[in-house]
Coordinates of C-alpha atoms in Angstrom, one line a residue:
M927 CA 74.0 21.5 -35.0
T928 CA 73.8 18.4 -32.7
V929 CA 77.6 18.5 -32.0
L930 CA 77.4 22.3 -31.3
T931 CA 74.5 21.8 -28.9
T932 CA 76.3 19.0 -27.1
R933 CA 79.4 21.1 -26.6
V934 CA 77.5 24.1 -25.4
S935 CA 75.5 22.1 -22.9
G936 CA 78.6 20.3 -21.7
A937 CA 80.4 23.7 -21.1
Q938 CA 77.5 24.9 -19.0
A939 CA 77.5 21.9 -16.7
P940 CA 78.9 22.6 -13.2
A941 CA 82.3 21.3 -12.4
G942 CA 81.4 20.2 -8.9
R943 CA 80.4 16.6 -9.5
P944 CA 80.0 14.3 -12.6
G945 CA 76.7 14.8 -14.3
G946 CA 76.4 18.5 -13.2
K947 CA 74.9 17.7 -9.8
P948 CA 75.9 20.2 -7.0
K949 CA 78.0 18.9 -4.2
R950 CA 76.0 18.5 -0.9
H951 CA 77.8 19.7 2.2
Y952 CA 76.2 17.4 4.8
A953 CA 79.0 17.7 7.3
T954 CA 79.0 21.5 7.2
H955 CA 75.2 21.6 7.6
L956 CA 75.5 19.1 10.5
V957 CA 78.1 21.2 12.3
L958 CA 76.1 24.4 11.8
L959 CA 73.0 22.7 13.1
V960 CA 74.8 21.5 16.2
L961 CA 76.3 25.0 16.9
A962 CA 72.9 26.7 16.4
V963 CA 71.3 24.3 18.9
M964 CA 74.1 24.9 21.4
W965 CA 73.7 28.6 20.9
L966 CA 70.0 28.8 21.3
L967 CA 69.5 26.2 24.0
P968 CA 70.4 28.5 26.9
L969 CA 68.0 31.2 25.6
A970 CA 65.2 28.7 25.1
W971 CA 65.8 27.2 28.5
S972 CA 65.6 30.6 30.1
L973 CA 62.4 31.4 28.3
Y974 CA 60.9 28.1 29.3
T975 CA 61.9 28.6 33.0
A976 CA 60.5 32.1 33.0
L977 CA 57.1 31.0 31.8
R978 CA 56.7 28.6 34.7
P979 CA 55.6 29.7 38.2
I980 CA 58.1 28.9 41.0
E981 CA 55.4 26.7 42.7
S982 CA 55.2 24.4 39.7
T983 CA 59.0 24.2 39.5
N984 CA 59.4 23.4 43.2
E985 CA 56.7 20.7 42.9
H986 CA 57.8 19.0 39.7
G987 CA 61.4 20.1 39.3
Y988 CA 63.1 22.2 36.6
F989 CA 63.4 19.2 34.2
S990 CA 59.7 18.7 33.8
I991 CA 56.9 20.0 31.6
A992 CA 54.1 19.9 34.1
G993 CA 52.4 23.0 35.5
P994 CA 50.7 26.1 34.1
Y995 CA 52.5 28.6 31.8
N996 CA 52.0 32.3 32.1
F997 CA 53.7 35.7 31.9
D998 CA 53.4 36.5 35.7
N999 CA 57.2 36.2 36.2
F1000 CA 57.8 38.8 33.4
V1001 CA 55.3 41.3 35.0
T1002 CA 56.8 40.8 38.5
A1003 CA 60.4 41.1 37.2
W1004 CA 59.6 44.3 35.3
N1005 CA 58.0 46.0 38.3
Q1006 CA 60.3 44.7 41.0
G1007 CA 63.5 45.2 38.9
G1008 CA 62.6 48.7 37.8
F1009 CA 63.4 47.9 34.2
T1010 CA 61.8 51.1 32.9
Q1011 CA 64.5 53.3 34.5
Y1012 CA 67.3 50.9 33.8
F1013 CA 66.4 50.6 30.1
W1014 CA 66.5 54.4 29.9
N1015 CA 70.0 54.4 31.6
S1016 CA 71.2 51.9 29.1
F1017 CA 69.9 54.0 26.3
L1018 CA 71.7 57.1 27.6
I1019 CA 75.0 55.1 27.6
T1020 CA 74.7 52.9 24.6
V1021 CA 73.5 55.4 21.9
P1022 CA 76.1 58.1 22.5
A1023 CA 78.9 55.6 22.9
V1024 CA 78.0 53.8 19.6
L1025 CA 77.7 57.0 17.6
L1026 CA 81.0 58.4 19.0
T1027 CA 82.8 55.1 18.4
L1028 CA 81.7 54.9 14.8
F1029 CA 82.4 58.5 14.1
F1030 CA 85.9 58.6 15.5
A1031 CA 86.7 55.2 14.1
S1032 CA 85.6 56.3 10.6
L1033 CA 87.8 59.4 10.8
M1034 CA 90.8 57.2 11.8
A1035 CA 90.1 54.6 9.2
F1036 CA 89.8 57.2 6.5
A1037 CA 93.2 58.7 7.5
V1038 CA 95.0 55.4 7.4
S1039 CA 93.4 53.9 4.3
R1040 CA 92.6 56.8 2.0
V1041 CA 95.3 59.4 2.8
S1042 CA 99.0 58.7 1.9
W1043 CA 101.3 59.6 4.7
K1044 CA 104.2 57.7 6.5
F1045 CA 102.4 56.9 9.7
N1046 CA 99.5 54.9 8.1
V1047 CA 100.7 51.4 9.1
T1048 CA 102.1 52.5 12.4
L1049 CA 98.8 54.1 13.6
L1050 CA 96.8 51.1 12.4
I1051 CA 99.1 48.7 14.3
L1052 CA 98.7 50.8 17.4
F1053 CA 95.0 50.9 17.2
T1054 CA 94.8 47.2 16.5
A1055 CA 97.3 46.3 19.3
G1056 CA 95.1 48.2 21.8
N1057 CA 92.5 45.5 21.4
L1058 CA 95.0 43.0 22.9
L1059 CA 95.1 44.8 26.2
P1060 CA 92.7 43.4 28.8
P1061 CA 90.4 46.3 29.8
Q1062 CA 90.5 45.2 33.5
V1063 CA 94.2 46.1 33.6
L1064 CA 93.3 49.8 33.4
A1065 CA 90.4 49.6 35.9
A1066 CA 92.3 51.0 38.9
P1067 CA 94.1 53.8 37.0
L1068 CA 90.9 55.0 35.2
F1069 CA 89.0 54.9 38.5
Q1070 CA 91.7 57.1 40.2
M1071 CA 91.8 59.4 37.2
F1072 CA 88.1 60.0 37.2
K1073 CA 88.1 60.4 41.0
Q1074 CA 90.8 63.1 40.9
L1075 CA 89.3 65.0 37.9
N1076 CA 87.2 67.8 39.5
V1077 CA 84.2 69.1 37.5
P1078 CA 81.5 71.6 38.5
Y1079 CA 78.6 70.3 40.6
W1080 CA 76.1 71.3 38.0
F1081 CA 77.8 68.8 35.7
S1082 CA 78.2 66.0 38.3
D1083 CA 76.7 65.9 41.8
S1084 CA 79.8 64.0 43.0
G1085 CA 82.2 66.8 41.9
T1086 CA 84.1 64.3 39.7
L1087 CA 83.5 62.2 36.7
L1088 CA 82.6 59.3 38.9
N1089 CA 78.9 58.4 39.1
T1090 CA 78.3 59.9 35.7
Y1091 CA 77.2 58.5 32.3
I1092 CA 80.1 60.4 30.7
S1093 CA 82.8 58.2 32.4
V1094 CA 81.2 55.0 31.0
I1095 CA 80.6 56.5 27.6
V1096 CA 84.2 57.7 27.3
V1097 CA 85.7 54.4 28.4
D1098 CA 83.4 52.3 26.2
T1099 CA 84.2 54.5 23.2
A1100 CA 88.0 54.4 23.8
F1101 CA 88.1 50.6 24.0
Q1102 CA 85.9 50.0 21.0
I1103 CA 87.6 52.5 18.6
G1104 CA 90.5 50.1 17.8
F1105 CA 88.3 47.2 16.6
C1106 CA 86.1 49.5 14.5
T1107 CA 89.1 51.3 13.0
F1108 CA 90.5 48.0 11.9
V1109 CA 87.3 46.8 10.3
L1110 CA 86.5 50.1 8.6
S1111 CA 90.0 50.7 7.3
N1112 CA 89.9 47.3 5.5
Y1113 CA 86.5 48.1 4.1
M1114 CA 87.7 51.5 2.8
K1115 CA 90.8 50.0 1.2
A1116 CA 88.5 47.8 -0.9
L1117 CA 86.8 51.0 -2.4
S1118 CA 88.2 52.2 -5.7
Q1119 CA 90.9 54.9 -5.5
D1120 CA 89.4 56.4 -8.6
L1121 CA 86.5 57.8 -6.5
T1122 CA 88.6 60.1 -4.4
E1123 CA 91.0 60.9 -7.2
A1124 CA 88.2 62.1 -9.4
A1125 CA 86.8 64.2 -6.5
L1126 CA 90.3 65.6 -5.9
V1127 CA 90.5 66.7 -9.6
D1128 CA 87.1 68.4 -9.2
G1129 CA 88.5 70.4 -6.3
A1130 CA 87.0 68.4 -3.4
G1131 CA 88.8 68.7 -0.1
I1132 CA 89.6 66.0 2.4
W1133 CA 86.4 66.5 4.4
T1134 CA 84.3 66.4 1.2
Q1135 CA 85.9 63.2 0.2
Y1136 CA 85.3 61.7 3.6
W1137 CA 81.7 62.9 4.2
S1138 CA 80.2 63.0 0.7
I1139 CA 81.9 60.1 -1.0
I1140 CA 83.4 57.5 1.4
M1141 CA 80.8 57.7 4.2
P1142 CA 77.7 56.9 2.0
L1143 CA 79.6 53.9 0.6
C1144 CA 80.3 52.5 4.0
R1145 CA 76.7 52.1 5.1
P1146 CA 76.8 48.3 5.1
A1147 CA 79.9 48.3 7.2
F1148 CA 78.4 50.8 9.6
A1149 CA 75.2 48.7 9.9
A1150 CA 77.3 45.6 10.8
L1151 CA 79.6 47.4 13.2
G1152 CA 76.7 49.4 14.7
T1153 CA 74.8 46.1 15.5
L1154 CA 77.9 44.6 17.1
E1155 CA 78.7 47.7 19.1
V1156 CA 75.2 48.0 20.4
I1157 CA 75.4 44.5 21.6
F1158 CA 78.9 44.9 23.1
I1159 CA 78.2 48.2 24.9
Y1160 CA 74.6 47.3 25.9
N1161 CA 75.8 44.1 27.5
D1162 CA 78.8 45.7 29.3
F1163 CA 78.6 45.0 33.0
F1164 CA 82.0 45.8 34.3
W1165 CA 82.5 49.6 33.6
P1166 CA 79.1 50.8 34.7
L1167 CA 79.4 48.9 37.9
L1168 CA 82.9 50.3 38.5
F1169 CA 82.2 54.0 37.7
I1170 CA 78.5 54.5 38.8
Q1171 CA 77.6 54.2 42.4
S1172 CA 74.0 55.4 42.3
G1173 CA 71.6 52.5 41.8
D1174 CA 69.1 54.7 39.8
R1175 CA 71.8 55.4 37.1
L1176 CA 73.0 51.8 36.5
P1177 CA 72.2 50.2 33.1
V1178 CA 69.8 47.3 32.6
T1179 CA 72.5 44.6 32.9
T1180 CA 72.6 45.3 36.6
A1181 CA 68.8 45.3 37.1
I1182 CA 68.8 41.6 37.8
N1183 CA 70.5 42.3 41.1
N1184 CA 67.2 43.7 42.3
L1185 CA 65.6 40.3 41.7
Q1186 CA 67.9 38.5 44.1
G1187 CA 66.5 37.3 47.4
V1188 CA 68.2 37.8 50.7
F1189 CA 68.2 34.1 51.7
L1190 CA 66.6 32.4 48.7
S1191 CA 66.5 33.2 45.0
N1192 CA 63.5 32.8 42.6
Y1193 CA 65.4 31.4 39.6
N1194 CA 62.2 31.6 37.5
L1195 CA 62.0 35.3 38.2
L1196 CA 65.7 35.7 37.4
A1197 CA 65.2 33.9 34.1
A1198 CA 62.4 36.3 33.3
G1199 CA 64.6 39.3 34.1
A1200 CA 67.4 37.9 32.0
T1201 CA 65.1 37.3 29.1
I1202 CA 63.8 40.8 29.3
T1203 CA 67.3 42.2 29.0
V1204 CA 67.9 40.2 25.8
I1205 CA 64.9 41.6 23.9
P1206 CA 66.4 44.9 22.8
T1207 CA 69.5 43.3 21.2
L1208 CA 67.3 40.7 19.4
V1209 CA 65.1 43.5 18.0
I1210 CA 68.1 45.5 16.8
Y1211 CA 69.6 42.4 15.1
L1212 CA 66.3 41.4 13.4
V1213 CA 65.8 45.0 12.2
L1214 CA 69.3 45.3 10.8
Q1215 CA 69.8 41.7 9.9
R1216 CA 70.0 42.2 6.1
Q1217 CA 72.5 45.1 6.5
F1218 CA 74.4 43.2 9.1
V1219 CA 75.0 40.2 6.9
A1220 CA 75.8 42.4 3.9
G1221 CA 78.4 44.3 5.8
L1222 CA 80.1 41.1 7.0
T1223 CA 80.1 39.4 3.6
L1224 CA 80.8 42.3 1.3
G1225 CA 84.1 41.8 -0.4
S1226 CA 84.4 38.2 0.6
S1227 CA 84.5 37.1 -3.0
K1228 CA 87.2 39.6 -4.0
G1229 CA 90.8 38.7 -4.8

């Protein structure tokens, strides 16, 4: 009995270090700590600067802790920058673009990963290769195309697709589909083929397999991609500034321009405006944090 107990206890001991003690990754933790500090330092510095009045900064300097702290810069930035309208504009651009991107990417990912046909690999390569093209290369052709495309004036007051949310939504969707297709196709390939084969035997068509079987299983991937796409599209500055000329239709990333002075700039006010623009992405990440991490790590221990 003593020998059996010894053998069993010896078999249960971890193989990491002698005596069963787990290996401590001090170097890994140190690197992660340094990277976290480097990542959070600009945000913390912006928040600290935004909480200080400009008079205190001018008197004591930016590298000081003296002076009162309040939220006056945030109130001034919100009112002067017109953030209410700009946040609404960002909402009108980001939500449709993210939903369309995930929908079209899921259709393409299903076609190249769950349906057997000879162009699977070719199309996946084309969609993936599209991510290697710098978006700025197509700025001039897209601008001219939208400028020459006439639409009714009830649809656009410019008579073209310029100065409309549609132009920004279309371009953001087109440039993000490739990345989402690549991620979702790999995710769908990890799902068991028995699921769709059993559904096919029961008489389920392609749409039923896609919508009722595969889509519900991809919720963690959609949560992770949705979080990333909201951040990517919400933070986009280039395309809205190129296609939209009316100031009251620009997204929130351009609202900070309204806080610039003619001759001098209040950097405390600019820091407050920049901090305000970060809040929605932080809230979305905190709400979807569990699904985001699960979507990124699911399948990491397979094979």
